[in-house]
Short mmCIF file of C-alpha atoms and ligand atoms in Angstrom, two decimals:
data_model
loop_
_atom_site.label_atom_id
_atom_site.label_comp_id
_atom_site.label_asym_id
_atom_site.label_seq_id
_atom_site.Cartn_x
_atom_site.Cartn_y
_atom_site.Cartn_z
CA MET A 567 -53.75 87.80 -95.23
CA VAL A 568 -55.59 90.58 -93.43
CA ILE A 569 -53.93 93.94 -92.77
CA VAL A 570 -55.38 96.39 -90.25
CA LEU A 571 -54.37 100.01 -90.98
CA LYS A 572 -53.53 102.73 -88.48
CA ASP A 573 -56.26 105.38 -88.05
CA GLN A 574 -54.04 108.21 -89.22
CA ALA A 575 -53.05 106.55 -92.54
CA THR A 576 -53.71 108.98 -95.40
CA GLU A 577 -55.39 107.94 -98.64
CA GLN A 578 -52.12 108.52 -100.45
CA GLN A 579 -50.26 106.16 -98.06
CA VAL A 580 -52.98 103.50 -98.40
CA ALA A 581 -52.79 103.70 -102.19
CA GLU A 582 -49.00 103.32 -102.06
CA LEU A 583 -49.28 100.28 -99.80
CA MET A 584 -51.83 98.69 -102.16
CA ASP A 585 -49.56 99.35 -105.16
CA TRP A 586 -46.71 97.63 -103.33
CA LEU A 587 -48.93 94.65 -102.42
CA HIS A 588 -49.99 94.27 -106.05
CA THR A 589 -46.34 93.61 -106.98
CA PHE A 590 -46.79 90.21 -105.27
CA ASP A 591 -49.48 89.19 -107.77
CA VAL A 592 -52.33 89.34 -105.29
CA LYS A 593 -55.59 91.25 -105.36
CA THR A 594 -56.51 93.63 -102.58
CA ASN A 595 -59.82 94.48 -101.03
CA LEU A 596 -59.98 97.66 -98.93
CA VAL A 597 -62.78 97.62 -96.39
CA THR A 598 -63.63 100.87 -94.58
CA GLY A 599 -65.49 100.25 -91.33
CA VAL A 600 -66.81 102.70 -88.76
CA HIS A 601 -63.67 102.55 -86.62
CA SER A 602 -60.96 101.07 -88.81
CA ARG A 603 -59.84 100.20 -92.29
CA ILE A 604 -58.55 96.80 -93.31
CA ILE A 605 -57.03 95.39 -96.48
CA GLY A 606 -57.78 91.77 -97.36
CA LEU A 607 -55.35 90.03 -99.71
CA ILE A 608 -56.87 87.63 -102.21
CA GLY A 609 -54.81 84.99 -104.02
CA ASP A 610 -51.59 83.15 -103.29
CA THR A 611 -49.91 85.08 -100.48
CA THR A 612 -47.01 82.66 -99.90
CA SER A 613 -44.48 85.10 -101.36
CA VAL A 614 -45.71 88.06 -99.29
CA ASP A 615 -43.28 88.54 -96.40
CA ILE A 616 -45.44 89.18 -93.34
CA ASP A 617 -42.56 90.95 -91.55
CA ALA A 618 -42.12 93.36 -94.46
CA VAL A 619 -45.85 94.18 -94.30
CA ARG A 620 -45.66 94.64 -90.53
CA ALA A 621 -42.74 97.05 -90.98
CA LYS A 622 -44.82 99.51 -93.05
CA ALA A 623 -45.52 102.71 -91.12
CA ILE A 624 -49.30 102.66 -91.60
CA VAL A 625 -49.80 98.99 -90.68
CA GLU A 626 -51.30 98.39 -87.23
CA THR A 627 -51.46 94.58 -87.33
CA VAL A 628 -51.33 91.83 -89.91
CA LYS A 629 -52.51 88.24 -89.77
CA ARG A 630 -52.13 85.31 -92.11
CA VAL A 631 -55.30 83.39 -92.75
CA GLN A 632 -53.61 80.91 -95.09
CA GLU A 633 -50.55 78.83 -94.24
CA PRO A 634 -47.27 80.12 -95.72
CA TYR A 635 -46.50 76.71 -97.27
CA LYS A 636 -48.04 75.53 -100.51
CA ASN A 637 -46.39 72.34 -101.76
CA ALA A 638 -46.58 70.61 -98.38
CA ASN A 639 -50.13 71.83 -97.72
CA ARG A 640 -52.93 69.29 -97.66
CA ARG A 641 -55.34 72.02 -98.71
CA PHE A 642 -53.83 71.92 -102.20
CA HIS A 643 -52.95 68.20 -102.25
CA PRO A 644 -55.74 66.30 -100.49
CA ASP A 645 -54.36 62.81 -101.20
CA ASP A 646 -51.64 61.31 -99.01
CA THR A 647 -48.21 61.20 -100.60
CA VAL A 648 -46.87 57.67 -100.87
CA ILE A 649 -43.12 57.42 -101.43
CA GLU A 650 -41.84 54.34 -103.23
CA VAL A 651 -38.28 53.43 -102.50
CA GLY A 652 -36.37 50.22 -103.12
CA GLY A 653 -39.61 48.34 -103.84
CA ARG A 654 -41.19 49.53 -100.57
CA LYS A 655 -43.67 52.24 -99.78
CA ILE A 656 -43.69 54.88 -97.07
CA GLY A 657 -47.10 56.43 -96.43
CA GLY A 658 -50.57 55.52 -97.60
CA GLY A 659 -51.78 53.29 -94.80
CA SER A 660 -49.09 50.72 -94.13
CA LEU A 661 -46.45 50.99 -91.39
CA SER A 662 -42.77 50.96 -92.33
CA VAL A 663 -40.08 50.27 -89.78
CA ILE A 664 -36.62 51.73 -90.21
CA ALA A 665 -34.13 50.12 -87.84
CA GLY A 666 -30.41 49.87 -87.27
CA PRO A 667 -27.57 51.29 -85.26
CA CYS A 668 -27.11 54.92 -84.38
CA SER A 669 -23.65 54.80 -85.99
CA VAL A 670 -22.04 52.43 -88.41
CA GLU A 671 -19.04 51.19 -86.40
CA THR A 672 -17.58 48.06 -87.99
CA GLU A 673 -18.54 45.66 -90.75
CA ASP A 674 -19.32 42.94 -88.22
CA GLN A 675 -21.51 45.25 -86.08
CA LEU A 676 -23.46 46.53 -89.08
CA MET A 677 -23.93 43.18 -90.81
CA ARG A 678 -25.09 41.41 -87.68
CA THR A 679 -27.49 44.22 -86.83
CA ALA A 680 -28.78 44.43 -90.40
CA ILE A 681 -29.50 40.69 -90.54
CA ALA A 682 -31.17 40.78 -87.13
CA VAL A 683 -33.49 43.71 -87.94
CA LYS A 684 -34.40 42.14 -91.27
CA GLU A 685 -35.28 38.85 -89.54
CA ALA A 686 -37.42 40.76 -87.06
CA GLY A 687 -39.36 42.34 -89.91
CA ALA A 688 -37.80 45.77 -90.45
CA ASP A 689 -38.37 47.35 -93.86
CA PHE A 690 -35.36 49.69 -93.98
CA LEU A 691 -31.86 49.73 -92.49
CA ARG A 692 -30.65 52.90 -90.79
CA GLY A 693 -27.11 53.76 -89.75
CA GLY A 694 -25.15 56.97 -89.37
CA ALA A 695 -21.94 57.42 -91.33
CA PHE A 696 -21.74 61.15 -90.62
CA LYS A 697 -22.64 61.81 -86.99
CA PRO A 698 -23.76 65.15 -85.52
CA ARG A 699 -22.21 64.85 -82.04
CA THR A 700 -22.50 67.46 -79.31
CA SER A 701 -18.81 67.04 -78.50
CA PRO A 702 -16.14 67.41 -81.18
CA TYR A 703 -14.14 64.78 -79.26
CA ALA A 704 -16.88 62.12 -79.60
CA PHE A 705 -16.93 59.59 -82.46
CA GLN A 706 -17.83 61.50 -85.61
CA GLY A 707 -18.74 58.56 -87.85
CA LEU A 708 -16.83 56.54 -90.44
CA GLY A 709 -17.78 58.86 -93.29
CA LYS A 710 -17.44 57.33 -96.77
CA GLU A 711 -16.38 53.98 -95.31
CA GLY A 712 -19.66 53.94 -93.36
CA ILE A 713 -21.68 54.52 -96.51
CA ASP A 714 -19.79 51.73 -98.30
CA LEU A 715 -20.62 49.37 -95.43
CA LEU A 716 -24.29 50.36 -95.59
CA LEU A 717 -24.35 49.62 -99.32
CA LYS A 718 -22.79 46.23 -98.57
CA ALA A 719 -25.43 45.56 -95.91
CA ARG A 720 -28.15 46.46 -98.40
CA LYS A 721 -26.70 43.96 -100.87
CA GLU A 722 -26.64 41.31 -98.16
CA THR A 723 -30.14 41.90 -96.79
CA GLY A 724 -32.06 43.66 -99.56
CA LEU A 725 -33.07 46.39 -97.09
CA PRO A 726 -33.01 49.93 -98.54
CA ILE A 727 -30.77 52.24 -96.51
CA VAL A 728 -31.42 55.49 -94.66
CA THR A 729 -28.44 57.61 -93.62
CA GLU A 730 -27.79 61.19 -92.61
CA ILE A 731 -26.12 63.90 -94.66
CA MET A 732 -24.49 66.68 -92.66
CA ASP A 733 -22.68 68.66 -95.29
CA LEU A 734 -23.51 69.55 -98.85
CA SER A 735 -19.95 68.81 -99.93
CA ASP A 736 -20.60 65.09 -99.22
CA LEU A 737 -23.63 64.90 -101.53
CA ASP A 738 -21.85 62.80 -104.19
CA LEU A 739 -21.24 60.07 -101.60
CA PHE A 740 -25.02 59.69 -101.26
CA ALA A 741 -25.61 58.82 -104.93
CA ASP A 742 -26.60 55.20 -104.14
CA VAL A 743 -28.29 55.85 -100.79
CA ASP A 744 -32.05 55.17 -100.83
CA VAL A 745 -33.25 57.78 -98.31
CA VAL A 746 -31.18 60.78 -97.27
CA GLN A 747 -31.78 61.88 -93.69
CA VAL A 748 -31.51 65.50 -92.62
CA GLY A 749 -30.90 65.55 -88.87
CA ALA A 750 -32.60 67.73 -86.30
CA ARG A 751 -29.61 70.06 -86.13
CA ASN A 752 -29.74 70.70 -89.86
CA MET A 753 -33.49 71.21 -90.20
CA GLN A 754 -32.91 74.85 -91.02
CA ASN A 755 -29.75 74.46 -93.09
CA PHE A 756 -31.53 76.05 -96.03
CA THR A 757 -28.62 75.66 -98.47
CA LEU A 758 -28.59 71.92 -97.80
CA LEU A 759 -32.39 71.69 -98.07
CA LYS A 760 -32.43 73.51 -101.41
CA ALA A 761 -29.69 71.27 -102.81
CA LEU A 762 -31.65 68.16 -101.73
CA GLY A 763 -34.66 69.73 -103.42
CA ARG A 764 -32.81 69.46 -106.70
CA CYS A 765 -32.14 65.71 -106.19
CA ASP A 766 -34.53 62.95 -107.10
CA LYS A 767 -34.16 61.18 -103.76
CA PRO A 768 -36.49 60.75 -100.78
CA VAL A 769 -35.48 63.00 -97.89
CA LEU A 770 -36.29 62.10 -94.28
CA LEU A 771 -36.45 65.50 -92.59
CA LYS A 772 -36.19 65.54 -88.80
CA ARG A 773 -37.84 68.19 -86.68
CA GLY A 774 -35.35 70.58 -85.06
CA LEU A 775 -34.77 70.43 -81.31
CA SER A 776 -36.84 73.55 -80.72
CA ALA A 777 -38.69 73.85 -83.99
CA THR A 778 -42.41 74.40 -84.32
CA LEU A 779 -44.44 72.22 -86.64
CA GLN A 780 -44.87 75.18 -88.97
CA GLU A 781 -41.09 75.61 -89.11
CA LEU A 782 -40.76 71.91 -89.94
CA LEU A 783 -43.28 72.31 -92.73
CA MET A 784 -41.49 75.41 -94.04
CA SER A 785 -38.26 73.37 -94.17
CA ALA A 786 -40.11 70.69 -96.15
CA GLU A 787 -41.31 73.51 -98.39
CA TYR A 788 -37.67 74.50 -99.07
CA ILE A 789 -37.01 71.02 -100.46
CA MET A 790 -40.30 70.79 -102.35
CA SER A 791 -40.13 74.26 -103.89
CA GLU A 792 -36.97 73.15 -105.69
CA GLY A 793 -38.83 70.25 -107.29
CA ASN A 794 -38.34 67.27 -104.98
CA SER A 795 -41.70 66.23 -103.55
CA LYS A 796 -40.41 63.09 -101.82
CA VAL A 797 -40.20 64.43 -98.29
CA ILE A 798 -40.84 62.36 -95.15
CA LEU A 799 -41.34 64.29 -91.90
CA CYS A 800 -39.91 62.96 -88.65
CA GLU A 801 -40.89 63.86 -85.10
CA ARG A 802 -37.94 62.92 -82.84
CA GLY A 803 -38.78 64.71 -79.63
CA ILE A 804 -38.40 68.36 -78.73
CA ARG A 805 -36.59 70.21 -75.96
CA THR A 806 -38.69 70.81 -72.89
CA TYR A 807 -37.96 71.39 -69.19
CA GLU A 808 -38.26 67.65 -68.42
CA PRO A 809 -34.77 66.22 -67.74
CA GLU A 810 -35.86 62.59 -67.20
CA THR A 811 -36.01 61.93 -70.91
CA ARG A 812 -33.54 63.08 -73.57
CA ASN A 813 -36.36 64.94 -75.32
CA THR A 814 -40.14 65.02 -75.04
CA LEU A 815 -42.03 63.11 -77.72
CA ASP A 816 -44.70 65.35 -79.22
CA ILE A 817 -47.13 62.64 -80.23
CA SER A 818 -49.80 65.18 -81.14
CA ALA A 819 -47.51 66.05 -84.06
CA VAL A 820 -48.80 62.94 -85.85
CA PRO A 821 -52.52 63.79 -86.06
CA LEU A 822 -51.78 67.50 -86.39
CA LEU A 823 -49.34 67.07 -89.27
CA ARG A 824 -51.79 64.61 -90.81
CA GLN A 825 -54.34 67.43 -90.99
CA LYS A 826 -51.93 70.02 -92.28
CA THR A 827 -49.92 68.03 -94.80
CA HIS A 828 -50.10 65.09 -97.18
CA LEU A 829 -46.48 64.05 -96.48
CA PRO A 830 -45.67 60.78 -94.65
CA ILE A 831 -44.91 61.05 -90.94
CA VAL A 832 -42.25 59.10 -89.04
CA ILE A 833 -41.76 58.83 -85.29
CA ASP A 834 -38.29 58.26 -83.85
CA PRO A 835 -38.90 56.96 -80.31
CA SER A 836 -35.17 56.41 -79.71
CA HIS A 837 -33.99 60.02 -79.87
CA ALA A 838 -37.33 61.19 -78.46
CA THR A 839 -36.76 59.38 -75.18
CA GLY A 840 -33.08 58.43 -74.95
CA ILE A 841 -34.14 55.46 -72.82
CA ASN A 842 -34.17 51.87 -74.06
CA SER A 843 -37.22 50.80 -71.99
CA LEU A 844 -39.37 53.64 -73.36
CA VAL A 845 -38.78 52.85 -77.02
CA GLU A 846 -41.37 50.11 -77.35
CA PRO A 847 -44.23 51.87 -75.50
CA MET A 848 -43.65 55.07 -77.49
CA SER A 849 -43.58 53.03 -80.70
CA LEU A 850 -46.97 51.53 -79.91
CA VAL A 851 -48.41 54.95 -79.14
CA ALA A 852 -47.01 56.27 -82.41
CA VAL A 853 -48.65 53.45 -84.36
CA ALA A 854 -51.95 54.09 -82.59
CA ALA A 855 -51.67 57.79 -83.42
CA GLY A 856 -51.35 56.91 -87.09
CA ALA A 857 -47.63 57.27 -87.87
CA ASP A 858 -46.57 56.01 -91.30
CA ALA A 859 -43.21 54.79 -90.07
CA LEU A 860 -40.96 54.31 -87.05
CA GLU A 861 -37.22 54.85 -86.90
CA ILE A 862 -35.68 52.75 -84.14
CA GLU A 863 -32.06 52.37 -83.04
CA VAL A 864 -30.89 48.76 -82.63
CA HIS A 865 -27.41 47.60 -81.67
CA ILE A 866 -25.98 44.10 -81.22
CA ASP A 867 -24.25 45.24 -78.03
CA PRO A 868 -25.79 48.50 -76.74
CA LYS A 869 -23.53 48.65 -73.68
CA ASN A 870 -20.51 49.00 -75.93
CA ALA A 871 -22.09 51.13 -78.67
CA TRP A 872 -19.97 54.04 -79.93
CA SER A 873 -23.02 56.31 -79.74
CA ASP A 874 -26.52 56.28 -78.21
CA GLY A 875 -26.18 52.90 -76.48
CA ALA A 876 -28.63 53.88 -73.72
CA GLN A 877 -31.51 54.22 -76.17
CA SER A 878 -30.61 51.31 -78.44
CA LEU A 879 -32.55 48.05 -78.36
CA THR A 880 -30.82 44.70 -78.53
CA PRO A 881 -31.89 42.53 -81.48
CA GLU A 882 -33.96 40.43 -79.05
CA GLN A 883 -35.71 43.48 -77.62
CA PHE A 884 -36.33 44.76 -81.12
CA ALA A 885 -37.81 41.44 -82.25
CA ALA A 886 -40.14 41.41 -79.24
CA ALA A 887 -41.11 45.04 -79.84
CA MET A 888 -41.79 44.30 -83.52
CA LYS A 889 -44.36 41.66 -82.60
CA ARG A 890 -46.34 44.19 -80.57
CA ILE A 891 -45.78 46.95 -83.14
CA ARG A 892 -47.21 44.77 -85.91
CA ALA A 893 -50.05 43.60 -83.66
CA THR A 894 -50.91 47.24 -82.90
CA GLU A 895 -50.73 48.08 -86.59
CA HIS A 896 -53.09 45.23 -87.45
CA PHE A 897 -55.45 46.08 -84.61
CA PHE A 898 -55.96 49.61 -85.91
CA HIS A 899 -55.95 48.51 -89.52
CA ASP A 900 -58.62 45.87 -88.87
CA GLU A 901 -60.66 48.32 -86.78
CA LEU A 902 -60.61 50.83 -89.62
CA ASN A 903 -61.51 48.19 -92.20
CA ALA A 904 -64.37 46.97 -90.02
CA GLU A 905 -65.67 50.54 -89.78
CA GLY A 906 -65.18 51.30 -93.47
C1 PEP B 2259 -29.90 60.16 -85.84
O1 PEP B 2259 -30.98 59.77 -86.26
O2 PEP B 2259 -28.86 59.49 -85.91
C2 PEP B 2259 -29.81 61.50 -85.22
C3 PEP B 2259 -28.64 62.08 -85.01
O3 PEP B 2259 -31.00 62.02 -84.89
P1 PEP B 2259 -31.43 63.54 -84.59
O4 PEP B 2259 -30.98 64.35 -85.77
O5 PEP B 2259 -32.92 63.43 -84.48
O6 PEP B 2259 -30.77 63.95 -83.31
MN1 MN B 2260 -28.52 58.24 -82.45
#
């Protein structure tokens, strides 16, 4: 962190500021130039609140030179994190596919979808039991019954399950869930993030509707700073001015996050586009960009789905998409191996 001081700052004020900075366990280096004075902070500045520094009367400007996140930072953890769950791995070079309905609706709907996605080569089953709906009058999910059905589907298919938690008070219901999803709307529910940080369970953290990548990484940091390092980041589209798609897929998030963090990266082309016919092309782009996983909504009867039917693939569409997804994965994998 570099702090530029106002010209009129007295020596006494500068000394007081330095004393205050030292309480954060960092060293300071005061440089007096011809026209201005700056203080450089040396050491781990993650606990120094940049806004508190900015608020000091003698501070002209302040700039971070190091990222404010530590646990999620590739700088301190150069190797990719690989998360093992239910005998499968997320991260570290292979592509995982998480597929299933937006919402768990009935036993028949879930079982048929689960069997179909497994046959098509999915690695994980997704399904929402607690649904974050824009309207309070829309279907809110089956709750505990939905989780019980997911556990049944896992037994039937062997696919580990991914499902969303909305409220901390439901945490006990997730005891047997393989991957707990935090939805876009809860990305900055810091109480929930901290509680999940104290669990020994992989967390799939979705990027907020209008969140920056740094905010996403800071939310991952909330989970990791409590001890849980099994965090999977998910880009699911962000709000832009384009109304043709539900959201705008920020594909550059994949290579950018790859540089900034060692955590696995998932792309959700379903919520990113909201349009069934765009799901496959966006999946292929995501694989080419180097995503570690895809999360895709599949429904046995999208036209009659209780939520997100317009973006859900039929089992047949999913099976066809999977062929091209795997072919794209192998193409890039083989290319890389040939190079290496
Ligand atoms: C979901 O995956 O079911 C979901 C609600 O997604 P998001 O939080 O990205 O809107
Ligand atoms: Mn959905």
